[in-house]
N, CA, C and O atoms as a Tinker XYZ file with bonds, in Angstrom:
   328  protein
     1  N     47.942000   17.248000  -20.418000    73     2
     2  CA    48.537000   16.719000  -19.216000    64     1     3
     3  C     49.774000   17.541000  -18.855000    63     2     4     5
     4  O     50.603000   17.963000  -19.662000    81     3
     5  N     49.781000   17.687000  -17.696000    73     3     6
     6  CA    51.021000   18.422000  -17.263000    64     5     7
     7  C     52.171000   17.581000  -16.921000    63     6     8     9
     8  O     51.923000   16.482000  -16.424000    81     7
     9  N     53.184000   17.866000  -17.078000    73     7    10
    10  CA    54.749000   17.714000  -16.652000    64     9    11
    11  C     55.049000   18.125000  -14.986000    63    10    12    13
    12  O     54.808000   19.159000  -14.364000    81    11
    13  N     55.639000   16.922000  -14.602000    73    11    14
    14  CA    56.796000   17.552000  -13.585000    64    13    15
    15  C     58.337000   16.892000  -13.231000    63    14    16    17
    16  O     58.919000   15.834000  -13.473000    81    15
    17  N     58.489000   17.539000  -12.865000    73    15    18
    18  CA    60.365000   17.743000  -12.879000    64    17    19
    19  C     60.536000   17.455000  -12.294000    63    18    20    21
    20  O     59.961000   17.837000  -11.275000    81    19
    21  N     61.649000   16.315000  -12.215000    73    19    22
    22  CA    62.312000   15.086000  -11.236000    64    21    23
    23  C     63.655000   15.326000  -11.623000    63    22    24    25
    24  O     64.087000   15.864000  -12.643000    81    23
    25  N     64.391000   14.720000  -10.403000    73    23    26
    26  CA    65.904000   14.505000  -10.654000    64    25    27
    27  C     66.227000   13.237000  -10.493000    63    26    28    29
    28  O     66.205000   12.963000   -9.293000    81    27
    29  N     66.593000   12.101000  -11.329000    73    27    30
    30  CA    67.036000   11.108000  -11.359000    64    29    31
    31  C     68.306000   11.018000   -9.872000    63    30    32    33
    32  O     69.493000   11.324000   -9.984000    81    31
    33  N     67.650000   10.534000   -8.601000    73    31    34
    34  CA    68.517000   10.682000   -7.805000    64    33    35
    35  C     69.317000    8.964000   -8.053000    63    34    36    37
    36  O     70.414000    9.035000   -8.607000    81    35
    37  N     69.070000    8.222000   -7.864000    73    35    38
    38  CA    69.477000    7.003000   -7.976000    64    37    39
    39  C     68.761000    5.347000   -8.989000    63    38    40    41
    40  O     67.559000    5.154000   -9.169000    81    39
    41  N     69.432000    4.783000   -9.282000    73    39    42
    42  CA    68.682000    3.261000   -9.153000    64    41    43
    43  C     68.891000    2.165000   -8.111000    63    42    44    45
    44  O     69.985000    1.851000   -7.644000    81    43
    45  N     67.675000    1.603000   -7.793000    73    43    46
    46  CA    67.818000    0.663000   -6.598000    64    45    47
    47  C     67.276000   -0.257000   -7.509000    63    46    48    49
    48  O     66.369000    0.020000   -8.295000    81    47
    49  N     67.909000   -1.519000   -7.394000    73    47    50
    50  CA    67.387000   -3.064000   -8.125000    64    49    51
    51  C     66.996000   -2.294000   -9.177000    63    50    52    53
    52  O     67.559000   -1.258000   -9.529000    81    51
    53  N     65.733000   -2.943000   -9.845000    73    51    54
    54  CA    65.340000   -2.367000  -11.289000    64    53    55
    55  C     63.988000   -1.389000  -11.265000    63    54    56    57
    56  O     63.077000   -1.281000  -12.085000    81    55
    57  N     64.301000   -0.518000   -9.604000    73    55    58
    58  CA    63.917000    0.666000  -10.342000    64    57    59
    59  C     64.670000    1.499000  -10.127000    63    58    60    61
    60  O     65.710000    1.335000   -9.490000    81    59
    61  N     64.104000    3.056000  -10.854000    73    59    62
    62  CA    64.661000    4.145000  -11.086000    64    61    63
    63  C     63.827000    4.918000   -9.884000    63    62    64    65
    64  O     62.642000    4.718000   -9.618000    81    63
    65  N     64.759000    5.897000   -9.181000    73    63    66
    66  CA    63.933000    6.909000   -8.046000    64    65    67
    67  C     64.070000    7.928000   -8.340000    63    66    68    69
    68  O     65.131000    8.296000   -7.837000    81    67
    69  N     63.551000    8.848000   -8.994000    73    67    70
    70  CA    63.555000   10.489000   -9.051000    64    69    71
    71  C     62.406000   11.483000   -7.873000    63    70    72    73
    72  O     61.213000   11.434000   -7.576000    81    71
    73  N     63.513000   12.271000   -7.513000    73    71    74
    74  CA    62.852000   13.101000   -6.365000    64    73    75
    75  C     62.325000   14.427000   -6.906000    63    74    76    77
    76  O     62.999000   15.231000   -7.549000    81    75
    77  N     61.191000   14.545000   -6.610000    73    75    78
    78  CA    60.547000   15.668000   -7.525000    64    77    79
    79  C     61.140000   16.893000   -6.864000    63    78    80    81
    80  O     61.554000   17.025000   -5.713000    81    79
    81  N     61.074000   17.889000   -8.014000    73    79    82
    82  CA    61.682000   19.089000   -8.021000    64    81    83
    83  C     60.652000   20.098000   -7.654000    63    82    84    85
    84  O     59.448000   19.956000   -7.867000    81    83
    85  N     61.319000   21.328000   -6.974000    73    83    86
    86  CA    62.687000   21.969000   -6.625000    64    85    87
    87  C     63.012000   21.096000   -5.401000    63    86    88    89
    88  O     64.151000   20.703000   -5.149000    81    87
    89  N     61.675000   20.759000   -4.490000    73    87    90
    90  CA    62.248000   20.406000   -2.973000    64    89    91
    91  C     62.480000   19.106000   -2.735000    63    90    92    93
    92  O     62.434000   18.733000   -1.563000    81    91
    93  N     62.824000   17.995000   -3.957000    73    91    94
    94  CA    63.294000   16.765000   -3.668000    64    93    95
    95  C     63.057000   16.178000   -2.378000    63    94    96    97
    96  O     63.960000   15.695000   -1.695000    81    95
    97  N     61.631000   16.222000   -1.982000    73    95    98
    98  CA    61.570000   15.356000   -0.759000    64    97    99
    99  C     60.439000   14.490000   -0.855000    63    98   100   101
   100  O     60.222000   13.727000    0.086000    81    99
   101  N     59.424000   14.494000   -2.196000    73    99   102
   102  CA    58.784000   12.855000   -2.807000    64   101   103
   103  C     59.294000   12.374000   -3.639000    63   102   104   105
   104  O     59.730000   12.823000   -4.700000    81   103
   105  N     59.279000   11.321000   -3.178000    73   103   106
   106  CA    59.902000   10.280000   -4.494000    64   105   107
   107  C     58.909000    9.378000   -5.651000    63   106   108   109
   108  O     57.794000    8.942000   -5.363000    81   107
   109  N     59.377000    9.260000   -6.603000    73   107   110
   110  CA    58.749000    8.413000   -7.489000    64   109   111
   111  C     59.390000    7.289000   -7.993000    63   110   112   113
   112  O     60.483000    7.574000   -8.483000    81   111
   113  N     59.140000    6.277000   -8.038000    73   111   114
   114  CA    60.052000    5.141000   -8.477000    64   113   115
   115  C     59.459000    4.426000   -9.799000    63   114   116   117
   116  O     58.330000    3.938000   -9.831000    81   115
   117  N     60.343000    4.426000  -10.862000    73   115   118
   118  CA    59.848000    3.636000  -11.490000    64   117   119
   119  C     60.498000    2.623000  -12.453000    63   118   120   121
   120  O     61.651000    2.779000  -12.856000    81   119
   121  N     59.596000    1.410000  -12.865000    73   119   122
   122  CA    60.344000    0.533000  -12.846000    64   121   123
   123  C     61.443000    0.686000  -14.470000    63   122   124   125
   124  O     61.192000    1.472000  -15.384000    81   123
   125  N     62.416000   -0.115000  -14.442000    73   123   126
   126  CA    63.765000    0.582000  -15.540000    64   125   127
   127  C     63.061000   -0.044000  -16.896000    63   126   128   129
   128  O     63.352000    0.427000  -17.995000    81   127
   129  N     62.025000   -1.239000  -16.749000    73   127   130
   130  CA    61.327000   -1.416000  -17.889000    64   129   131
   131  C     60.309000   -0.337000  -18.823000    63   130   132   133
   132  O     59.807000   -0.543000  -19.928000    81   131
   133  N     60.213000    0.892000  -17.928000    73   131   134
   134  CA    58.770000    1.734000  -18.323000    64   133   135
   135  C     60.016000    2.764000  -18.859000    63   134   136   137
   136  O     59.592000    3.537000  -19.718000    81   135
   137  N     61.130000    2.904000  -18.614000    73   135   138
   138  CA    62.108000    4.342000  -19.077000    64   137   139
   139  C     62.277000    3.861000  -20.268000    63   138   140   141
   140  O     62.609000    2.678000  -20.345000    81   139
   141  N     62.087000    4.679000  -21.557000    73   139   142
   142  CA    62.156000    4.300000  -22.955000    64   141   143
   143  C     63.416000    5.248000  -23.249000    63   142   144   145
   144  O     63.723000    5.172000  -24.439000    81   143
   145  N     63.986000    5.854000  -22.742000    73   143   146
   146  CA    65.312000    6.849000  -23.040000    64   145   147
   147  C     66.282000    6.132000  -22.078000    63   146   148   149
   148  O     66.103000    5.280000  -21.207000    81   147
   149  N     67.308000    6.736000  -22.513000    73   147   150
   150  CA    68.674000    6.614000  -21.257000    64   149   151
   151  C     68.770000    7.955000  -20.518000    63   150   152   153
   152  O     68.704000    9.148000  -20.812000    81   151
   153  N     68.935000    7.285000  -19.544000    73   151   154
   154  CA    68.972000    8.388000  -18.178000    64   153   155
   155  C     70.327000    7.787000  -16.976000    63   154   156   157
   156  O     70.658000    6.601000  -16.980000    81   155
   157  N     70.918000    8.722000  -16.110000    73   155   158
   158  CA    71.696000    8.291000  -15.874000    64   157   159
   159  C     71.299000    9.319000  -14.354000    63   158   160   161
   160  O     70.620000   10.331000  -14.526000    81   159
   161  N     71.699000    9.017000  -13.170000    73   159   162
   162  CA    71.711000    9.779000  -11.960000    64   161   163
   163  C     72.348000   11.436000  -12.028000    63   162   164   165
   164  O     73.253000   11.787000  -12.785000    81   163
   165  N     71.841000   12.064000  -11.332000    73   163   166
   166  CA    71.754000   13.836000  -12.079000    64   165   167
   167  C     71.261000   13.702000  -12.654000    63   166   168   169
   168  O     71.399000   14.828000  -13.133000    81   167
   169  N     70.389000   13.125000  -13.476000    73   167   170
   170  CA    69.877000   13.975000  -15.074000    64   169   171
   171  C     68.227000   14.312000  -14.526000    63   170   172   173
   172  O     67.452000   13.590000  -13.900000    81   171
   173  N     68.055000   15.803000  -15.078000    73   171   174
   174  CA    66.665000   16.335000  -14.386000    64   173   175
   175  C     65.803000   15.880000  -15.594000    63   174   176   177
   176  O     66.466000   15.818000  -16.630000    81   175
   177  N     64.824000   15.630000  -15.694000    73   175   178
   178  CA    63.479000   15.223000  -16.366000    64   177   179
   179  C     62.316000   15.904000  -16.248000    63   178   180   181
   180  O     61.833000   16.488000  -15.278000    81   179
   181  N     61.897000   15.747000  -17.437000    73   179   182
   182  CA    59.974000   15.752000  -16.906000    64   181   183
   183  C     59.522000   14.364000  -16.899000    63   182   184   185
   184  O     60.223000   13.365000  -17.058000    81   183
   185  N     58.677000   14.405000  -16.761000    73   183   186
   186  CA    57.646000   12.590000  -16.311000    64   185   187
   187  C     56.159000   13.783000  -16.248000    63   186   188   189
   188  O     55.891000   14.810000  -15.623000    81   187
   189  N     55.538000   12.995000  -17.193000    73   187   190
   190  CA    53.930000   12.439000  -17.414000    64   189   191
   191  C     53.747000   11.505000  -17.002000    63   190   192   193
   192  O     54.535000   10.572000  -17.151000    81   191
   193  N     52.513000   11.403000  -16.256000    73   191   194
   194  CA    51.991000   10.273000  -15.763000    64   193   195
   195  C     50.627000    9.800000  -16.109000    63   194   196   197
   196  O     49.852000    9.788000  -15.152000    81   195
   197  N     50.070000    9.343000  -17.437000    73   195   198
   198  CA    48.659000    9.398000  -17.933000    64   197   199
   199  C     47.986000    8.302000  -17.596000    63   198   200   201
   200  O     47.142000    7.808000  -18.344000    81   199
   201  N     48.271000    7.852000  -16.522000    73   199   202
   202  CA    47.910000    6.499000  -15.649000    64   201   203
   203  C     48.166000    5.087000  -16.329000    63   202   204   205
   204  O     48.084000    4.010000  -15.739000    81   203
   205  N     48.479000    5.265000  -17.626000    73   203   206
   206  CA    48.729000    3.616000  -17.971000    64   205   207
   207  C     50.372000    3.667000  -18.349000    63   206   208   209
   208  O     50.942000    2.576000  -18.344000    81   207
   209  N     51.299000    5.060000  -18.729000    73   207   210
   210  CA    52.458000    4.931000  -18.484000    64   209   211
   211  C     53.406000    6.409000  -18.384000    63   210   212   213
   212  O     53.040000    7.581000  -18.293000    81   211
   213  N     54.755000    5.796000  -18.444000    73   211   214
   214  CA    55.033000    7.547000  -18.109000    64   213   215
   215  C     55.804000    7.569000  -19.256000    63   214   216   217
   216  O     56.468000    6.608000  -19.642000    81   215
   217  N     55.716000    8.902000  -19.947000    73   215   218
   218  CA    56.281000    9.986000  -20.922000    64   217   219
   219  C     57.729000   10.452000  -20.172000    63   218   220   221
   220  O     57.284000   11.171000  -19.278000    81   219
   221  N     58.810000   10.458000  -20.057000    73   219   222
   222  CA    60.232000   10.640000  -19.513000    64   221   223
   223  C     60.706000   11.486000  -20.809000    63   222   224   225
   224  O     60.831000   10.877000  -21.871000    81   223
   225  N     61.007000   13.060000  -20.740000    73   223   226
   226  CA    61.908000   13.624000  -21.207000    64   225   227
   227  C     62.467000   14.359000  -20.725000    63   226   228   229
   228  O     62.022000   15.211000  -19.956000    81   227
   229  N     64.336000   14.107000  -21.287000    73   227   230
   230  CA    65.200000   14.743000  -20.735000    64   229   231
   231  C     65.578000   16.106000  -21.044000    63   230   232   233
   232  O     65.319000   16.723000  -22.077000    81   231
   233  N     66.470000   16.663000  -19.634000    73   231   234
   234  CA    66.110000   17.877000  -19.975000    64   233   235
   235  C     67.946000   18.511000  -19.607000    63   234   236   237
   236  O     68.534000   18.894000  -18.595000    81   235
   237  N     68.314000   18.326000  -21.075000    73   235   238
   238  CA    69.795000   18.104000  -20.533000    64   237   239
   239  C     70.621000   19.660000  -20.371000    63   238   240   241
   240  O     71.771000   19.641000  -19.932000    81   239
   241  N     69.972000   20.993000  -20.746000    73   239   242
   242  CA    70.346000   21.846000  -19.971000    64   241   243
   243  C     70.454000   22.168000  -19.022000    63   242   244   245
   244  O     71.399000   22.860000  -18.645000    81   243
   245  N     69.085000   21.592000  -17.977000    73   243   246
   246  CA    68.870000   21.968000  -16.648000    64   245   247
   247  C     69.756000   21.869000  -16.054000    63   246   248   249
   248  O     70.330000   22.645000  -15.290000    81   247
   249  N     70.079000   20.162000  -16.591000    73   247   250
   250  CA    70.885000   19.400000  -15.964000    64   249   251
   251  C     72.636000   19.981000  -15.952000    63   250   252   253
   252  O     73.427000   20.053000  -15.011000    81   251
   253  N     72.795000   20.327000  -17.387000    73   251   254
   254  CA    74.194000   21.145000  -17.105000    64   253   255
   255  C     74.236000   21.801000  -16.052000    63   254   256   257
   256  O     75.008000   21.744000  -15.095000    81   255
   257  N     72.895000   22.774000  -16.384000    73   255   258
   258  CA    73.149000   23.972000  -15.467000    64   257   259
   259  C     73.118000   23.458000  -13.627000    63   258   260   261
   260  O     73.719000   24.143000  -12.800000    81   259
   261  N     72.542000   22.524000  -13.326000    73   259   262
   262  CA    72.789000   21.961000  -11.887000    64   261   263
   263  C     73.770000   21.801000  -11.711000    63   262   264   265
   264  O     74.336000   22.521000  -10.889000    81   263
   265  N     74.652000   20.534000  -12.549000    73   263   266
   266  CA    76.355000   20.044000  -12.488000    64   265   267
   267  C     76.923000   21.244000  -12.201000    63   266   268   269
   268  O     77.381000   21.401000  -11.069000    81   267
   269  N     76.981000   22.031000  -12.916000    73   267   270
   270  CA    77.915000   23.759000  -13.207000    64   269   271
   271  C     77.578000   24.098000  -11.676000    63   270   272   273
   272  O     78.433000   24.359000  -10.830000    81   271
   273  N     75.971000   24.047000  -11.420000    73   271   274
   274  CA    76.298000   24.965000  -10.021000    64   273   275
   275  C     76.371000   24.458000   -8.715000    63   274   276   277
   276  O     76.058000   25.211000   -7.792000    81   275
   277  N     76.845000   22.945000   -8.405000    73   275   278
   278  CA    77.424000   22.377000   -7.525000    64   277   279
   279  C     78.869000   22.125000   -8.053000    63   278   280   281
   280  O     79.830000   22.082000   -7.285000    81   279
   281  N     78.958000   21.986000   -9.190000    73   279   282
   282  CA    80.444000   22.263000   -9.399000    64   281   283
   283  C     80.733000   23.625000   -8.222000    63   282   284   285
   284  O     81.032000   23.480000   -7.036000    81   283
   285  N     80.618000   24.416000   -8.665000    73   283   286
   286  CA    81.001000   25.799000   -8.323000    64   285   287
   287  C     80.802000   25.781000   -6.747000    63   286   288   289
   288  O     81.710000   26.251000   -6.062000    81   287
   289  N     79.498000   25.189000   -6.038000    73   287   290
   290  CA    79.716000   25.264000   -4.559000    64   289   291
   291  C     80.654000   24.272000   -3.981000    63   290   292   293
   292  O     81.021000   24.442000   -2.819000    81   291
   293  N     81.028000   23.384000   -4.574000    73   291   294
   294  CA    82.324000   22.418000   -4.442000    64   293   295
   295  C     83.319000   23.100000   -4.460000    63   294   296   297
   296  O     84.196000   22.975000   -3.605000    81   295
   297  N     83.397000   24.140000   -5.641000    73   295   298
   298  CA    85.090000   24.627000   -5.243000    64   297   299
   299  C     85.106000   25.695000   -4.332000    63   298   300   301
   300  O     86.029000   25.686000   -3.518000    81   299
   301  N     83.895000   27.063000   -4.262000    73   299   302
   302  CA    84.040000   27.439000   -3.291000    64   301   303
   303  C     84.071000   26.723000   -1.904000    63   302   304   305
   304  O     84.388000   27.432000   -0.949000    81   303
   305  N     83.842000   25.677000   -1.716000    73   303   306
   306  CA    84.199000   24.898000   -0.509000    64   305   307
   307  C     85.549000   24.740000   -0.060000    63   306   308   309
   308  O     86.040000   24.687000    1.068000    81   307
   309  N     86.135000   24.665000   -1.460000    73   307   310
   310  CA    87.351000   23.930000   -1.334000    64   309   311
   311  C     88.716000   24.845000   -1.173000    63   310   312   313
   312  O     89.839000   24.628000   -0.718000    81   311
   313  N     87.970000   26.117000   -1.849000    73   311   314
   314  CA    88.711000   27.187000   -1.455000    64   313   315
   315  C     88.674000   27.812000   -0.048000    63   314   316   317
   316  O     89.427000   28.596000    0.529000    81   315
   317  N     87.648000   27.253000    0.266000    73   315   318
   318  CA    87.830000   28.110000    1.659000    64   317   319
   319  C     88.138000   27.173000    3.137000    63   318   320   321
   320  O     87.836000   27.350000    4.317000    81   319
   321  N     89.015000   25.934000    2.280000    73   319   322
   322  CA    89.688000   25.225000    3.474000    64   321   323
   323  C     91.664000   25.174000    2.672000    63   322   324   325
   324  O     92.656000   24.447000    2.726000    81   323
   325  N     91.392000   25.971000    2.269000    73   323   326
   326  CA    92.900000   25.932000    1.708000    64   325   327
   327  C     94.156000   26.909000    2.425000    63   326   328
   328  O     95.303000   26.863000    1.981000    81   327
């Protein structure tokens, strides 16, 4: 079974919504009873889906490496209203 890569964009009530990666524009929701790890908004994932449940692992470099590089377009922002 293959993997794909979500970004934990938010939780609404008791589910979880991750927008699949790179182009975050489907969503998957699922409910906070089926997540067997802790996950927190930013954090990029894989998700299996073998029709009776989902496999969620985190993928906490990616995830640095995202933080780091909106960090970085944040400050160039910020530098260039100074």
């Amino acid at each position: 079974m293959n993997y794909d890569k979500y970004t934990l964009d938010r939780f609404d009530g008791d589910y979880a919504i991750f927008l699949k990666r790179p182009e975050e524009m489907e969503q998957l929701l699922i409910h906070r009873d089926e997540i067997s790890i802790e996950v927190k908004e930013g954090d990029i994932v894989n998700i299996q889906d073998d029709g009776f449940a989902y496999t969620i692992k985190l993928l906490p470099e990616e995830t640095a490496d995202q933080k780091q590089r909106v960090n970085n377009l944040l400050e160039q922002l910020r530098s260039k209203h100074e």
